[in-house]
Structure formats: C-alpha cells, structure tokens
mmCIF file with all atom_site columns, C-alpha atoms in Angstrom:
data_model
loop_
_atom_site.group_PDB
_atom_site.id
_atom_site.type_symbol
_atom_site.label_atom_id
_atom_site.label_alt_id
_atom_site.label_comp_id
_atom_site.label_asym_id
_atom_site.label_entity_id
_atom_site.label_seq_id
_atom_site.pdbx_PDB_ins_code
_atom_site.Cartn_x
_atom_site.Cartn_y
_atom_site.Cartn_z
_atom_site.occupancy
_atom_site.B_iso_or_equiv
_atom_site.pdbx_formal_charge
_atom_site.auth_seq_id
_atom_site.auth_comp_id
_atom_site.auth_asym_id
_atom_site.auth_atom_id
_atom_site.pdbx_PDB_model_num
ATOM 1   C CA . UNK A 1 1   ? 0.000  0.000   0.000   1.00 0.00 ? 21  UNK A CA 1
ATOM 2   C CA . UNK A 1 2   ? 1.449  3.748   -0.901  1.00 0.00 ? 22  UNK A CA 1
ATOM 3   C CA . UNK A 1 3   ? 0.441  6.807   0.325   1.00 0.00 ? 23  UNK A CA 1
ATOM 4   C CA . UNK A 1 4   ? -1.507 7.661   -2.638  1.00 0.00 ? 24  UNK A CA 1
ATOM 5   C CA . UNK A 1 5   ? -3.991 4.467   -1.300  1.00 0.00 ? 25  UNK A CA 1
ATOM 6   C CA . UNK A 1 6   ? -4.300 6.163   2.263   1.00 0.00 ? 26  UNK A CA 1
ATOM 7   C CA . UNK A 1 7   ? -7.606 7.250   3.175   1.00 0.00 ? 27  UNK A CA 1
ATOM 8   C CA . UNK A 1 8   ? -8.130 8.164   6.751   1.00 0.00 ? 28  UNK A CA 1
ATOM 9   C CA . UNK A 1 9   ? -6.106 8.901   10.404  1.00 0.00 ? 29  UNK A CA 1
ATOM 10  C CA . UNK A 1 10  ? -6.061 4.856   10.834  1.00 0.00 ? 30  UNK A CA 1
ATOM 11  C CA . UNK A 1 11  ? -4.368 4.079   7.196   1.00 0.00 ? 31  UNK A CA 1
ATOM 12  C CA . UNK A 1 12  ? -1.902 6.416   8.416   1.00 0.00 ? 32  UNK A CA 1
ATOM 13  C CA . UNK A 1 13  ? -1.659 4.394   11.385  1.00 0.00 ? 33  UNK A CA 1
ATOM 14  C CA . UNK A 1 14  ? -1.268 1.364   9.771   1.00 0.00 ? 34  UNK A CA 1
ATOM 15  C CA . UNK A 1 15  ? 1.710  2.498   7.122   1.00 0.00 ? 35  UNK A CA 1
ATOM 16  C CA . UNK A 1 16  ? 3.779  4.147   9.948   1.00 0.00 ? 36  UNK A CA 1
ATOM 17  C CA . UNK A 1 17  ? 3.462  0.667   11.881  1.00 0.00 ? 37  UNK A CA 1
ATOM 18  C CA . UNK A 1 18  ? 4.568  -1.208  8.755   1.00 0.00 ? 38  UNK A CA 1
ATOM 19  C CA . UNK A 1 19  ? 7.473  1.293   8.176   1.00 0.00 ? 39  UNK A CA 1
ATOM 20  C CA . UNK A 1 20  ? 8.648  0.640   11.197  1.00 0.00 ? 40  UNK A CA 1
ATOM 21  C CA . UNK A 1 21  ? 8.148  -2.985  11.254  1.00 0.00 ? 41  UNK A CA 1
ATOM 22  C CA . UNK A 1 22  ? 10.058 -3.096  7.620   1.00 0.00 ? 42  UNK A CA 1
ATOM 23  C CA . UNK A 1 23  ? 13.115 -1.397  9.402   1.00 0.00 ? 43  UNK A CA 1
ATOM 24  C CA . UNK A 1 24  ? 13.781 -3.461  12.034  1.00 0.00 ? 44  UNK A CA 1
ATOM 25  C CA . UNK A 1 25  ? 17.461 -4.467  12.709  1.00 0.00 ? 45  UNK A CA 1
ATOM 26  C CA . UNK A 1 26  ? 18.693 -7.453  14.422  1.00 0.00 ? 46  UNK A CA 1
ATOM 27  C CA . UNK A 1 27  ? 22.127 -7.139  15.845  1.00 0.00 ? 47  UNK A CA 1
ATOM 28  C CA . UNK A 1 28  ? 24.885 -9.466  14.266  1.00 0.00 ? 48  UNK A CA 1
ATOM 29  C CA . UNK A 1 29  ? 28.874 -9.668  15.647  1.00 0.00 ? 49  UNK A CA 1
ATOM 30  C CA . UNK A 1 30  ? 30.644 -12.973 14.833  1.00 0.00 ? 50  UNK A CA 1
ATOM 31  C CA . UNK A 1 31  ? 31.373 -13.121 10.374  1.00 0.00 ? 51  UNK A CA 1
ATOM 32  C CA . UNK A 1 32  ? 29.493 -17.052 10.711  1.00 0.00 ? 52  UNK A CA 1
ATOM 33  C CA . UNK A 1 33  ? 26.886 -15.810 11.949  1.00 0.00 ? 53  UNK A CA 1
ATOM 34  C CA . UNK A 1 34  ? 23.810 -16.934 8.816   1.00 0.00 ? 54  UNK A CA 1
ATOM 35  C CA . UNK A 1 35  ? 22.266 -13.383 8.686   1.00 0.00 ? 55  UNK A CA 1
ATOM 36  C CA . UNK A 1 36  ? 20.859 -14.504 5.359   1.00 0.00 ? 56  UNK A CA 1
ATOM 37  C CA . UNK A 1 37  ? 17.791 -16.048 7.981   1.00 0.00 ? 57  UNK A CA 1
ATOM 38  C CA . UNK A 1 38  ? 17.849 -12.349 9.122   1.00 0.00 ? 58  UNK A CA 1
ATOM 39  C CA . UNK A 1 39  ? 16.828 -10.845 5.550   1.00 0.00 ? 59  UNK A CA 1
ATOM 40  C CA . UNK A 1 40  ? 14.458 -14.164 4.985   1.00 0.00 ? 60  UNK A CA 1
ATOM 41  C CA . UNK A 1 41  ? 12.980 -12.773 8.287   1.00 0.00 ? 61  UNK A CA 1
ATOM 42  C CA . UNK A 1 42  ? 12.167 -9.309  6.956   1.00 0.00 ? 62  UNK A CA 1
ATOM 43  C CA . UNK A 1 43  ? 15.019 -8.028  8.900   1.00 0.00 ? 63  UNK A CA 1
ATOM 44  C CA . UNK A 1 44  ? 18.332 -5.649  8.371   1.00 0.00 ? 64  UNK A CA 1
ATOM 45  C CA . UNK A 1 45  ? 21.328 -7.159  9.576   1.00 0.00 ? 65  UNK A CA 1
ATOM 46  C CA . UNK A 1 46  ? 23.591 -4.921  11.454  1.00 0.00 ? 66  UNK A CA 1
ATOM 47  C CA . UNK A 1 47  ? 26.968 -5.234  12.309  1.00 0.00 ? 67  UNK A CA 1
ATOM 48  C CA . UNK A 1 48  ? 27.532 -4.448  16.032  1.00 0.00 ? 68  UNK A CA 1
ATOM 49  C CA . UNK A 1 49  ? 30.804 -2.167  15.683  1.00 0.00 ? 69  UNK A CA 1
ATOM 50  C CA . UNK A 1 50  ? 31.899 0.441   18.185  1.00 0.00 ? 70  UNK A CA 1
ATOM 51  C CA . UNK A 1 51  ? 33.909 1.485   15.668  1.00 0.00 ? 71  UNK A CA 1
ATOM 52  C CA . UNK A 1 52  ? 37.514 2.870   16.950  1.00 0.00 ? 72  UNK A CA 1
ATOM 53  C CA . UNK A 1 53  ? 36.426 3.183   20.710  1.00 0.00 ? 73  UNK A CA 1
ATOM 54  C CA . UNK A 1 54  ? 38.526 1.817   22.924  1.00 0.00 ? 74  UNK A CA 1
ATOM 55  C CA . UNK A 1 55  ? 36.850 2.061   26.579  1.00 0.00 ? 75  UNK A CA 1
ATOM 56  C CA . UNK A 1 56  ? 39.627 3.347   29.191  1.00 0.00 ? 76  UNK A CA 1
ATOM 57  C CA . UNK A 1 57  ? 37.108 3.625   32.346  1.00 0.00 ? 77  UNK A CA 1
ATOM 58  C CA . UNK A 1 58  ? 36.373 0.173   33.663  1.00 0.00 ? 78  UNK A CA 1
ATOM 59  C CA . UNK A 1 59  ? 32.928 -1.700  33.766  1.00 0.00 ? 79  UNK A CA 1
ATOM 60  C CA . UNK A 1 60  ? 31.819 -3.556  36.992  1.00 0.00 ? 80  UNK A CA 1
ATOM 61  C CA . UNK A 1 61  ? 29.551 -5.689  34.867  1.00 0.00 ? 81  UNK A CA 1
ATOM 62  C CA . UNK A 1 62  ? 32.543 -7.020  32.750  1.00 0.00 ? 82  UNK A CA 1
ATOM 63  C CA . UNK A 1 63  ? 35.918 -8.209  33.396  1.00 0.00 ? 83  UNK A CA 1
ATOM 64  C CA . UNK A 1 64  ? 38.908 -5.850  32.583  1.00 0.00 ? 84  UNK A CA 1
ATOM 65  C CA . UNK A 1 65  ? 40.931 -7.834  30.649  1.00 0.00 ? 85  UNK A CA 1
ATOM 66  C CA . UNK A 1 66  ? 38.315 -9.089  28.646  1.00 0.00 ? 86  UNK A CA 1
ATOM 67  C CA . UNK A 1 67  ? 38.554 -9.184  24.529  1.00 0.00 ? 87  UNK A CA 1
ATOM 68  C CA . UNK A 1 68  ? 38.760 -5.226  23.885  1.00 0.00 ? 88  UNK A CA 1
ATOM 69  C CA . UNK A 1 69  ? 36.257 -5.637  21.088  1.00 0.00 ? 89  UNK A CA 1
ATOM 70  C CA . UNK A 1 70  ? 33.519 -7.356  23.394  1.00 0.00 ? 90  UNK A CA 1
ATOM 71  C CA . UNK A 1 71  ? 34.435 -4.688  25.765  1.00 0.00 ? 91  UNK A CA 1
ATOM 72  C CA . UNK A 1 72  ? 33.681 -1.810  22.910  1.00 0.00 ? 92  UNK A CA 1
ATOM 73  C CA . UNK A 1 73  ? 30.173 -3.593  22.127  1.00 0.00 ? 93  UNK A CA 1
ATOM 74  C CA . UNK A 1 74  ? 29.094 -4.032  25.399  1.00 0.00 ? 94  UNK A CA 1
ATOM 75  C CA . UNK A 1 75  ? 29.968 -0.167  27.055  1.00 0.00 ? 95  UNK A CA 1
ATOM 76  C CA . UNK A 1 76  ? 28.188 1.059   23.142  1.00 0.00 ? 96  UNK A CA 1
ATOM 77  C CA . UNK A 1 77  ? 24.924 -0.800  23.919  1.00 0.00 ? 97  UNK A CA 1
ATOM 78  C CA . UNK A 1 78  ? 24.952 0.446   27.334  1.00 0.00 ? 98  UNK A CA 1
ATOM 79  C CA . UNK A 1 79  ? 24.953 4.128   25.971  1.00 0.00 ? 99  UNK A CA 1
ATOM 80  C CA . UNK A 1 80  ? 22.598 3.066   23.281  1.00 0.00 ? 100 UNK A CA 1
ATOM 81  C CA . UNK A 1 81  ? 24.827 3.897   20.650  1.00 0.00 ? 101 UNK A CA 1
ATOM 82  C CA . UNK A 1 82  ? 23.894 1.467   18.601  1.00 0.00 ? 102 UNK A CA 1
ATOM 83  C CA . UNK A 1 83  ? 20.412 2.117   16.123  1.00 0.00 ? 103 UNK A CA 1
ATOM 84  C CA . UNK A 1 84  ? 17.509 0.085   18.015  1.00 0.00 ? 104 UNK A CA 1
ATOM 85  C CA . UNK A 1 85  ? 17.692 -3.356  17.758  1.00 0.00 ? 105 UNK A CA 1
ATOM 86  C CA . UNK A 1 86  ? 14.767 -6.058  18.261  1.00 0.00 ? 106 UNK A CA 1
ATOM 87  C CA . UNK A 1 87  ? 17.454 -8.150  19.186  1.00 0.00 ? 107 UNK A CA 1
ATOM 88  C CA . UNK A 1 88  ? 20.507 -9.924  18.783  1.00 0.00 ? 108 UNK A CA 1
ATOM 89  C CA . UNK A 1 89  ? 22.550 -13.434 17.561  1.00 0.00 ? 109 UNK A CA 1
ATOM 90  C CA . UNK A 1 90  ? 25.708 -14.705 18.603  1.00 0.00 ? 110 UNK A CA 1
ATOM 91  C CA . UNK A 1 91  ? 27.902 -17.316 18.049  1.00 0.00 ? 111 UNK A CA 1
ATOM 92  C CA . UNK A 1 92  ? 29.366 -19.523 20.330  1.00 0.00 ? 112 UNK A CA 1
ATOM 93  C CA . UNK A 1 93  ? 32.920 -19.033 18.320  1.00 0.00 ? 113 UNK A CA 1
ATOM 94  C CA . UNK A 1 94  ? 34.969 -17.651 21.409  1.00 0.00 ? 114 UNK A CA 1
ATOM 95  C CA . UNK A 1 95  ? 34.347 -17.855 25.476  1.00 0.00 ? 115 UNK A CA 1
ATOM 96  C CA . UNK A 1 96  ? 34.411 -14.056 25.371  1.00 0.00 ? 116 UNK A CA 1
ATOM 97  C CA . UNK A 1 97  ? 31.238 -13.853 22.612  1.00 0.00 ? 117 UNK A CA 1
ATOM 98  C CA . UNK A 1 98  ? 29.935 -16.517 25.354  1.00 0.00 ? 118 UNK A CA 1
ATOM 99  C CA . UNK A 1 99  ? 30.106 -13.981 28.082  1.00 0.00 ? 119 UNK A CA 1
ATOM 100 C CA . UNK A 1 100 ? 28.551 -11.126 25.983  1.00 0.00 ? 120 UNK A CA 1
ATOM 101 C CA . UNK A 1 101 ? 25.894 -13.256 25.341  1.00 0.00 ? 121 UNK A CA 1
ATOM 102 C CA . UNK A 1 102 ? 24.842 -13.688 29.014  1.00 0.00 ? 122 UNK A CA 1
ATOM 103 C CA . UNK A 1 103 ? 25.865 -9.857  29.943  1.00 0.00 ? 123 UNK A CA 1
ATOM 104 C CA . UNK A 1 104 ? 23.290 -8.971  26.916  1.00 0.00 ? 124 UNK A CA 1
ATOM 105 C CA . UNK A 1 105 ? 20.222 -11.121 28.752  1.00 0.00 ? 125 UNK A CA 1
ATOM 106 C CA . UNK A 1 106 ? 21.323 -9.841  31.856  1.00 0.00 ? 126 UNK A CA 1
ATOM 107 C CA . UNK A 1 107 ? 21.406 -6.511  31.352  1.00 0.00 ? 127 UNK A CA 1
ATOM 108 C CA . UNK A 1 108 ? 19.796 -5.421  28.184  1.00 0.00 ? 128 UNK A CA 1
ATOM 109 C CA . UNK A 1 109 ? 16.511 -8.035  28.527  1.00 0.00 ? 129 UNK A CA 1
ATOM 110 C CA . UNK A 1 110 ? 14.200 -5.962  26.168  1.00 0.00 ? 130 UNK A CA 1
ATOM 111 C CA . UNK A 1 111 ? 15.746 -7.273  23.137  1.00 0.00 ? 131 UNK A CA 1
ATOM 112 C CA . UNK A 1 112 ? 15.273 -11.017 22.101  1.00 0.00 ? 132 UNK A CA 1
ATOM 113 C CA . UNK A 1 113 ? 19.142 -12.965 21.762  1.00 0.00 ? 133 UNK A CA 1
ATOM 114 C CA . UNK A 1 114 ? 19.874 -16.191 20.513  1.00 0.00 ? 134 UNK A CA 1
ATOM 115 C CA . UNK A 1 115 ? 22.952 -18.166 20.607  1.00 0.00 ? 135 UNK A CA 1
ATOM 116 C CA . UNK A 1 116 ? 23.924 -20.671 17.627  1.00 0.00 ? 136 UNK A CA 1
ATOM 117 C CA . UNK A 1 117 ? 26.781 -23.124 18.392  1.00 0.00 ? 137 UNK A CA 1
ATOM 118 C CA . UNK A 1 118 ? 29.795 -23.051 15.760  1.00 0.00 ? 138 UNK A CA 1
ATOM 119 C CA . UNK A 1 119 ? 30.957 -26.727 14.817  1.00 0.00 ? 139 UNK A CA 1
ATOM 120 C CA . UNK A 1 120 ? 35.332 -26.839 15.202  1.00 0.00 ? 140 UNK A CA 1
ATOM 121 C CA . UNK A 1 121 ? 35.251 -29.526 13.318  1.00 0.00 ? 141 UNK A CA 1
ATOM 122 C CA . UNK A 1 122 ? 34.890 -30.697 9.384   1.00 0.00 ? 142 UNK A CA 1
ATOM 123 C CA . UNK A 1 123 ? 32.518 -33.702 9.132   1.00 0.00 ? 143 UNK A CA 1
ATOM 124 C CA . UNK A 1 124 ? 28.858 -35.405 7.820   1.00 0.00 ? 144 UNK A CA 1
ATOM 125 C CA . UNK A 1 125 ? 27.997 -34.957 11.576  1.00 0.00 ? 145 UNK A CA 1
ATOM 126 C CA . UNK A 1 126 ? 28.966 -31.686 12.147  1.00 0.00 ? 146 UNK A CA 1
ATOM 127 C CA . UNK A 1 127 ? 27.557 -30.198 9.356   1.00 0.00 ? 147 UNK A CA 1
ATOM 128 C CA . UNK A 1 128 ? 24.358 -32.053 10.007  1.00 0.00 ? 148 UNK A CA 1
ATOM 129 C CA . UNK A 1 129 ? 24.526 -30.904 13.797  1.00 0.00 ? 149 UNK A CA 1
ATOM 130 C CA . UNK A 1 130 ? 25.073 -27.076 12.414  1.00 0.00 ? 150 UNK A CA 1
ATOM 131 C CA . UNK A 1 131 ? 22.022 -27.682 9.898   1.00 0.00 ? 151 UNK A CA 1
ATOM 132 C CA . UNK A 1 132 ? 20.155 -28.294 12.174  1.00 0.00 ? 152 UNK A CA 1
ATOM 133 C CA . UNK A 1 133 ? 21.231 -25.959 14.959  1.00 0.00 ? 153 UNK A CA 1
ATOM 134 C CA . UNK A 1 134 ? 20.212 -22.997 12.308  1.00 0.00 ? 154 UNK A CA 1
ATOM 135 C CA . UNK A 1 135 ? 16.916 -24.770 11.476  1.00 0.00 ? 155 UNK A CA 1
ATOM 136 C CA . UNK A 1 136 ? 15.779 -24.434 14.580  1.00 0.00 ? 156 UNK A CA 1
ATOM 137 C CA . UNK A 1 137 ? 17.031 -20.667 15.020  1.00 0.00 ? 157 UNK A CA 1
ATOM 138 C CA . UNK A 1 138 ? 14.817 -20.007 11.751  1.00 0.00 ? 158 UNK A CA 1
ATOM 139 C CA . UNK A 1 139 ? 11.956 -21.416 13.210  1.00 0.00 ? 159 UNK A CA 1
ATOM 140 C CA . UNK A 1 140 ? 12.433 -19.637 16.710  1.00 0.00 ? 160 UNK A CA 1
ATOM 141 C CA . UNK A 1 141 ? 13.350 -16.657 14.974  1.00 0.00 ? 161 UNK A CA 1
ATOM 142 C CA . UNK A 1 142 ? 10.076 -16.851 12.944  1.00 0.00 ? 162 UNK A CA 1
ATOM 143 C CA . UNK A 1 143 ? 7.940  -17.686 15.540  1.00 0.00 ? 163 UNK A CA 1
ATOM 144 C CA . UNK A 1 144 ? 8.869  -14.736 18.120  1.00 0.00 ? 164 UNK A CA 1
ATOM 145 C CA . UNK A 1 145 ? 8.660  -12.445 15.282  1.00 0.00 ? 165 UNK A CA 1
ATOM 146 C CA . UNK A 1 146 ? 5.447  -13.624 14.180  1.00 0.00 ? 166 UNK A CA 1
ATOM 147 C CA . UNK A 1 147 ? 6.646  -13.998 10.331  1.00 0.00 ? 167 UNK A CA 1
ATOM 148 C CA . UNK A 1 148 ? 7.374  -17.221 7.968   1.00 0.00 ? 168 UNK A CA 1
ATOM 149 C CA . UNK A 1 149 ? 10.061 -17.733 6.835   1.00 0.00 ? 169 UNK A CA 1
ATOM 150 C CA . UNK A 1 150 ? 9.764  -19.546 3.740   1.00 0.00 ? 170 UNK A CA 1
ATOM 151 C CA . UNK A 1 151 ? 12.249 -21.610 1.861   1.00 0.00 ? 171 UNK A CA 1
ATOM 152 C CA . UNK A 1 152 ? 11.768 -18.594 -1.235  1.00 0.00 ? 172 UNK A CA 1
ATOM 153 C CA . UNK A 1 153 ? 12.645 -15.738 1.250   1.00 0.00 ? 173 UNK A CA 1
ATOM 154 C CA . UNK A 1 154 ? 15.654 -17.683 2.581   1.00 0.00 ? 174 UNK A CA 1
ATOM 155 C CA . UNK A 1 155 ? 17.305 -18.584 -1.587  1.00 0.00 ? 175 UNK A CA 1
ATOM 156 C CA . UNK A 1 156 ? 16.653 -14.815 -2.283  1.00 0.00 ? 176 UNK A CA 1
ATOM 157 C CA . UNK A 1 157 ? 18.446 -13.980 0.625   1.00 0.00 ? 177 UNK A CA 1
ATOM 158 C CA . UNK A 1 158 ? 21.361 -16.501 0.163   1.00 0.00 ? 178 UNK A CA 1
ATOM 159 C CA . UNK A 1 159 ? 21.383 -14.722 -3.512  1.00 0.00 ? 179 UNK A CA 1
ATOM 160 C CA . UNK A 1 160 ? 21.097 -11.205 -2.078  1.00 0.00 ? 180 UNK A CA 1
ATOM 161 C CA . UNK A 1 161 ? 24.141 -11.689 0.714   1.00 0.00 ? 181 UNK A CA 1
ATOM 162 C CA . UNK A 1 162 ? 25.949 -13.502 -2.576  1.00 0.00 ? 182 UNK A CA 1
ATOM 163 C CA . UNK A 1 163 ? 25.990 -10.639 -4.577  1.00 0.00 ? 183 UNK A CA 1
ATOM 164 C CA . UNK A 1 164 ? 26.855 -8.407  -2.106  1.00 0.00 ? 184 UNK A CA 1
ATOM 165 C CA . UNK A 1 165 ? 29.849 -10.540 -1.092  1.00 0.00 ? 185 UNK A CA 1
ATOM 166 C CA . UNK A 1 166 ? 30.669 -11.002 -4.402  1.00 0.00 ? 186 UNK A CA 1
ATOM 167 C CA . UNK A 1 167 ? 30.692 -6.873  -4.926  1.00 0.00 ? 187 UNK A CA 1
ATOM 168 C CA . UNK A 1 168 ? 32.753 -6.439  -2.229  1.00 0.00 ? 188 UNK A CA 1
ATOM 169 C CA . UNK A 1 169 ? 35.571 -8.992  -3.065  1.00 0.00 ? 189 UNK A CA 1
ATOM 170 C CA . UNK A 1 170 ? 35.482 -7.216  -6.557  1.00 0.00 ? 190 UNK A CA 1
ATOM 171 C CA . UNK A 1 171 ? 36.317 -3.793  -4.976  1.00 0.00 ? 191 UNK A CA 1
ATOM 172 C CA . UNK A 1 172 ? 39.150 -5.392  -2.820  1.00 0.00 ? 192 UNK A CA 1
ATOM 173 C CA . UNK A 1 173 ? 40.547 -6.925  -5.646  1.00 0.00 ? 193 UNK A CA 1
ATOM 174 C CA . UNK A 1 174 ? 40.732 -3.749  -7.787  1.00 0.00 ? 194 UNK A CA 1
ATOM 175 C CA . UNK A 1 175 ? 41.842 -1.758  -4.595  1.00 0.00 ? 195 UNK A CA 1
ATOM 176 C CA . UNK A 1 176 ? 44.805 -4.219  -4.497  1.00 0.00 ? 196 UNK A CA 1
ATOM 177 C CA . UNK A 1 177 ? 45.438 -4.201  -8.230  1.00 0.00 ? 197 UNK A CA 1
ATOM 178 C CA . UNK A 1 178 ? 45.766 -0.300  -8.488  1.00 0.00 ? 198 UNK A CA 1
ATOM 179 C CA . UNK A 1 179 ? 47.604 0.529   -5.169  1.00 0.00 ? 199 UNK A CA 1
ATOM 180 C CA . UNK A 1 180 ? 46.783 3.840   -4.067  1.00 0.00 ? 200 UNK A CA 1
ATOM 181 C CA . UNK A 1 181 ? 43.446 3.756   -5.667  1.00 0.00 ? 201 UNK A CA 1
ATOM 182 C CA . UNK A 1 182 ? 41.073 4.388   -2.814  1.00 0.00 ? 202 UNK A CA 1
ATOM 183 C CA . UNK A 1 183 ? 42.405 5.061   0.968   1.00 0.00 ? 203 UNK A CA 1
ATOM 184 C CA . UNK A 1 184 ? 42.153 1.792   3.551   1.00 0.00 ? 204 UNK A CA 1
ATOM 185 C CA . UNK A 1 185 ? 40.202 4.394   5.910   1.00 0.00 ? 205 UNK A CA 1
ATOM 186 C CA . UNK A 1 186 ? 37.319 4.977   3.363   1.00 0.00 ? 206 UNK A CA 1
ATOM 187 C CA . UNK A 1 187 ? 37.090 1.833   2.484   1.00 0.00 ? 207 UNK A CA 1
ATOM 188 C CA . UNK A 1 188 ? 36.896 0.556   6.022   1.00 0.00 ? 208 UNK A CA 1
ATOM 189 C CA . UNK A 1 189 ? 34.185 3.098   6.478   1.00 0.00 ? 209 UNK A CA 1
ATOM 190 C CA . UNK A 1 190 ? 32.361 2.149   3.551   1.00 0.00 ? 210 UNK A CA 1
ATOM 191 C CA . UNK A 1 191 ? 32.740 -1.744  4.530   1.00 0.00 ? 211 UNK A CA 1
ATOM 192 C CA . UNK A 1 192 ? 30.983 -0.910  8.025   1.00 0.00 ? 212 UNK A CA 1
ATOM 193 C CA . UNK A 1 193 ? 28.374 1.351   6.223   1.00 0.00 ? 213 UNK A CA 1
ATOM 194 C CA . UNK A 1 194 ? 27.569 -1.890  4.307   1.00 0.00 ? 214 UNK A CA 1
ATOM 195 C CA . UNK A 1 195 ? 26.967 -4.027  6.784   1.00 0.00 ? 215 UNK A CA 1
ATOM 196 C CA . UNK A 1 196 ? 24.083 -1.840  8.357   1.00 0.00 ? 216 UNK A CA 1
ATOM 197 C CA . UNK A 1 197 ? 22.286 -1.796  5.217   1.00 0.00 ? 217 UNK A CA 1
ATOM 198 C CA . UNK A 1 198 ? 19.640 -4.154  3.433   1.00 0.00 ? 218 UNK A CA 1
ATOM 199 C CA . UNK A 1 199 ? 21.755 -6.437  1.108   1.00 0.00 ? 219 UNK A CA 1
ATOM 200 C CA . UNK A 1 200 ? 20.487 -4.907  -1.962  1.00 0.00 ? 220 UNK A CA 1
ATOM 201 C CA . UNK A 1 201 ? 20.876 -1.535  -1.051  1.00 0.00 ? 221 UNK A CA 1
ATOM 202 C CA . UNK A 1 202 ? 24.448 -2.049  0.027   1.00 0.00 ? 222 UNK A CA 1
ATOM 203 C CA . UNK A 1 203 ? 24.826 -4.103  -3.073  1.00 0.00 ? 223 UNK A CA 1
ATOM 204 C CA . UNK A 1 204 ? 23.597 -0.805  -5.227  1.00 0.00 ? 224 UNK A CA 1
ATOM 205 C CA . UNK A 1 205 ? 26.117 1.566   -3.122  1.00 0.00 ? 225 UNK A CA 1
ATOM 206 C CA . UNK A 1 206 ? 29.163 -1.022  -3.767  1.00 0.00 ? 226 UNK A CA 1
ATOM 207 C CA . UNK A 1 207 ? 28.104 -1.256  -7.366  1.00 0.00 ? 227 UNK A CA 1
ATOM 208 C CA . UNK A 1 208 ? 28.438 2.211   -7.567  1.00 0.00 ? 228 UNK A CA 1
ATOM 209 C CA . UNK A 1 209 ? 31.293 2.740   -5.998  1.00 0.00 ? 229 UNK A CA 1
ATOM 210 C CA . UNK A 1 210 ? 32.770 -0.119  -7.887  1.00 0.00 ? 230 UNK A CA 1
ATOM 211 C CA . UNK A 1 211 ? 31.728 2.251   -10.964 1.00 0.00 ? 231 UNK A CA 1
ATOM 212 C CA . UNK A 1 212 ? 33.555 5.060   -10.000 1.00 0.00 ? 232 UNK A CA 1
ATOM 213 C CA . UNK A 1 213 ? 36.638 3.371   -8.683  1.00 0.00 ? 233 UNK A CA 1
ATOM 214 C CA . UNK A 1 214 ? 36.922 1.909   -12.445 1.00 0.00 ? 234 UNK A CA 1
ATOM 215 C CA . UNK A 1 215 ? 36.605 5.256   -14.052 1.00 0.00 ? 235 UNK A CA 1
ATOM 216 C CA . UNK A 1 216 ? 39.005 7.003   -11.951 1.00 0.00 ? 236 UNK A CA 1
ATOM 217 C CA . UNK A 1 217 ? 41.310 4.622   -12.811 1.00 0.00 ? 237 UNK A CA 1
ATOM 218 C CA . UNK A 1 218 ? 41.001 4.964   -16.838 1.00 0.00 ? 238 UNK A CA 1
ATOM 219 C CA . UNK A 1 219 ? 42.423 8.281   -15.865 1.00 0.00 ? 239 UNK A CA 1
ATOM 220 C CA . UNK A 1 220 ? 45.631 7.919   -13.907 1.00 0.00 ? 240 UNK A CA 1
#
C-alpha cells in the first residue's frame, strides 16, 4: 500500500506501523553468523561495531581484561549507541562472545538474543549438527517475530548476501590491483556502512562505488 492508497487517520496508522516494522534491525557480531535467515525474516542485519572506541574507564559488569572488542560492544549498547535493535545473535565461536551473550540477557533483557553453536570440526555430523542448529534458530526466529520464513525468502536472501559478497571482493581486488586507488580508511568506512544496510541496497552503493573506482582509474 502507498500513500496515494491512504484514506483516513487509521491508514496512516497502519503504514507508519509497517514502516517501522520493515526497518527493524537485528544485531549481528561474529562473520558465521547466517544473517541470510535475518533478511528471509524481513530483517536488516547490522553489524555491532563500536567502531575505533577503545573504553579506558572500567565496567563492573565485565571483566577488565576481557577481549577489547567485546568490551567496545558491550559499554556502546549500554549508551545506546547502537540504532535500536529487536534483538541480537551470537555465536558460540569464542568464550568471550559466550560472556557477551549472558551480559546482553542480563542486562539489556528488552531485546530477544539467541545463541547458535559453531561446529570446530569438518565432518557429515557436524555439518548435520550445524544444519540443524540454524533450522531451529529459523523457526524460533520466525515464531517470536510472528513472520514465515519460507524456503523462497531464505534462496533470495542466500542470492542477495551472494551478490553483495561477491561486490565487495570485486572492490578489494581492484583496490589491491591499483595501489593507491582508494584510501584503507574509506574503504573501512564504507565496509561498516555496508553491513548496516539491506543487502540490496548495500549491493547498489558497492556497485556504484565499484563504478567510480573503475573510471578514476582509466584516468591515472
């Protein structure tokens, strides 16, 4: 429904609610984490990144010498620094992610987290056990949301996150080929832009900037 199909105070009511329903973000940290379930979901994927913030004051809810980048998330969701999230995944790929996870229940309970377990090892079993480990996520994920998520969502999102991927490596790879080309700064900045967007609107930005990288360089 558009605007132009609005007809009264309650229409309004109703597109506001599925504006904001169509922006939700879900909080992502560890790179295994599937976020392609996240788009299936209806959801943008955003990378929890405190950026260059290195917290110097200590936190009595979190160990010291803890990994500086748990740290950085932790202290920036405190603040609310981050855009609002209905919730978060992790990863059980490190024992400090492990401890984030149970700080975020703790002390940040109004937004839903789940925890998927990361298989160390290559085999039919593990793969099977991770299959169905994300299965299940899909379906809880699904179910708390109140949304299906369909086997056609999830191979448009797999296609979606592809591209994008596939974008990306292209602009490393002509970064690397043409030294010089475009700054590591802006391209870190435009890399954690990216991965707060909806797949194919980061894929459109990359694209372009893919387009203008290549033209620049006809000229030098």
């Amino acid at each position: 429904m558009g605007f132009k199909d609005v007809k009264n105070e309650g229409d309004v009511d109703i597109m506001k609610q599925l504006e904001k329903e169509s922006e939700m973000r879900f909080g992502w940290l560890c790179s295994y984490t599937p976020i392609e379930i996240l788009v299936a979901a209806g959801l943008i994927p955003t990378r929890l990144d405190a950026g260059d913030m290195f917290l110097s004051e200590t936190n009595p809810y979190i160990y010291q010498l803890m990994c500086p980048y748990v740290r950085a998330v932790f202290g920036a969701a405190q603040k609310e620094s981050f855009d609002p999230l209905e919730g978060v995944v992790f990863m059980k790929c490190c024992d400090a992610m492990l401890r984030l996870y149970d700080l975020w229940k703790a002390h940040l309970p109004n937004q839903k987290v789940y925890i998927l377990p990361l298989p160390k090892i290559q085999s039919r079993e593990a793969r099977k056990y991770f299959a169905d480990a994300i299965q299940r996520f899909s379906h809880s994920l699904g179910r708390d949301l109140g949304v299906s998520i369909t086997d056609d969502a999830l191979r448009n999102a797999v296609s979606d996150v592809n591209k994008l991927r596939s974008a990306v490596q292209r602009l490393y790879r002509l970064r690397l080929e043409k030294p010089g080309s475009m700054a590591y700064s802006r391209l870190r900045l435009l890399i954690r832009q990216w991965l707060s967007r909806p797949p194919a609107q980061a894929l459109r930005e990359v694209e372009k900037e893919l387009k203008d990288l290549e033209l620049s360089l006809i000229h030098i």
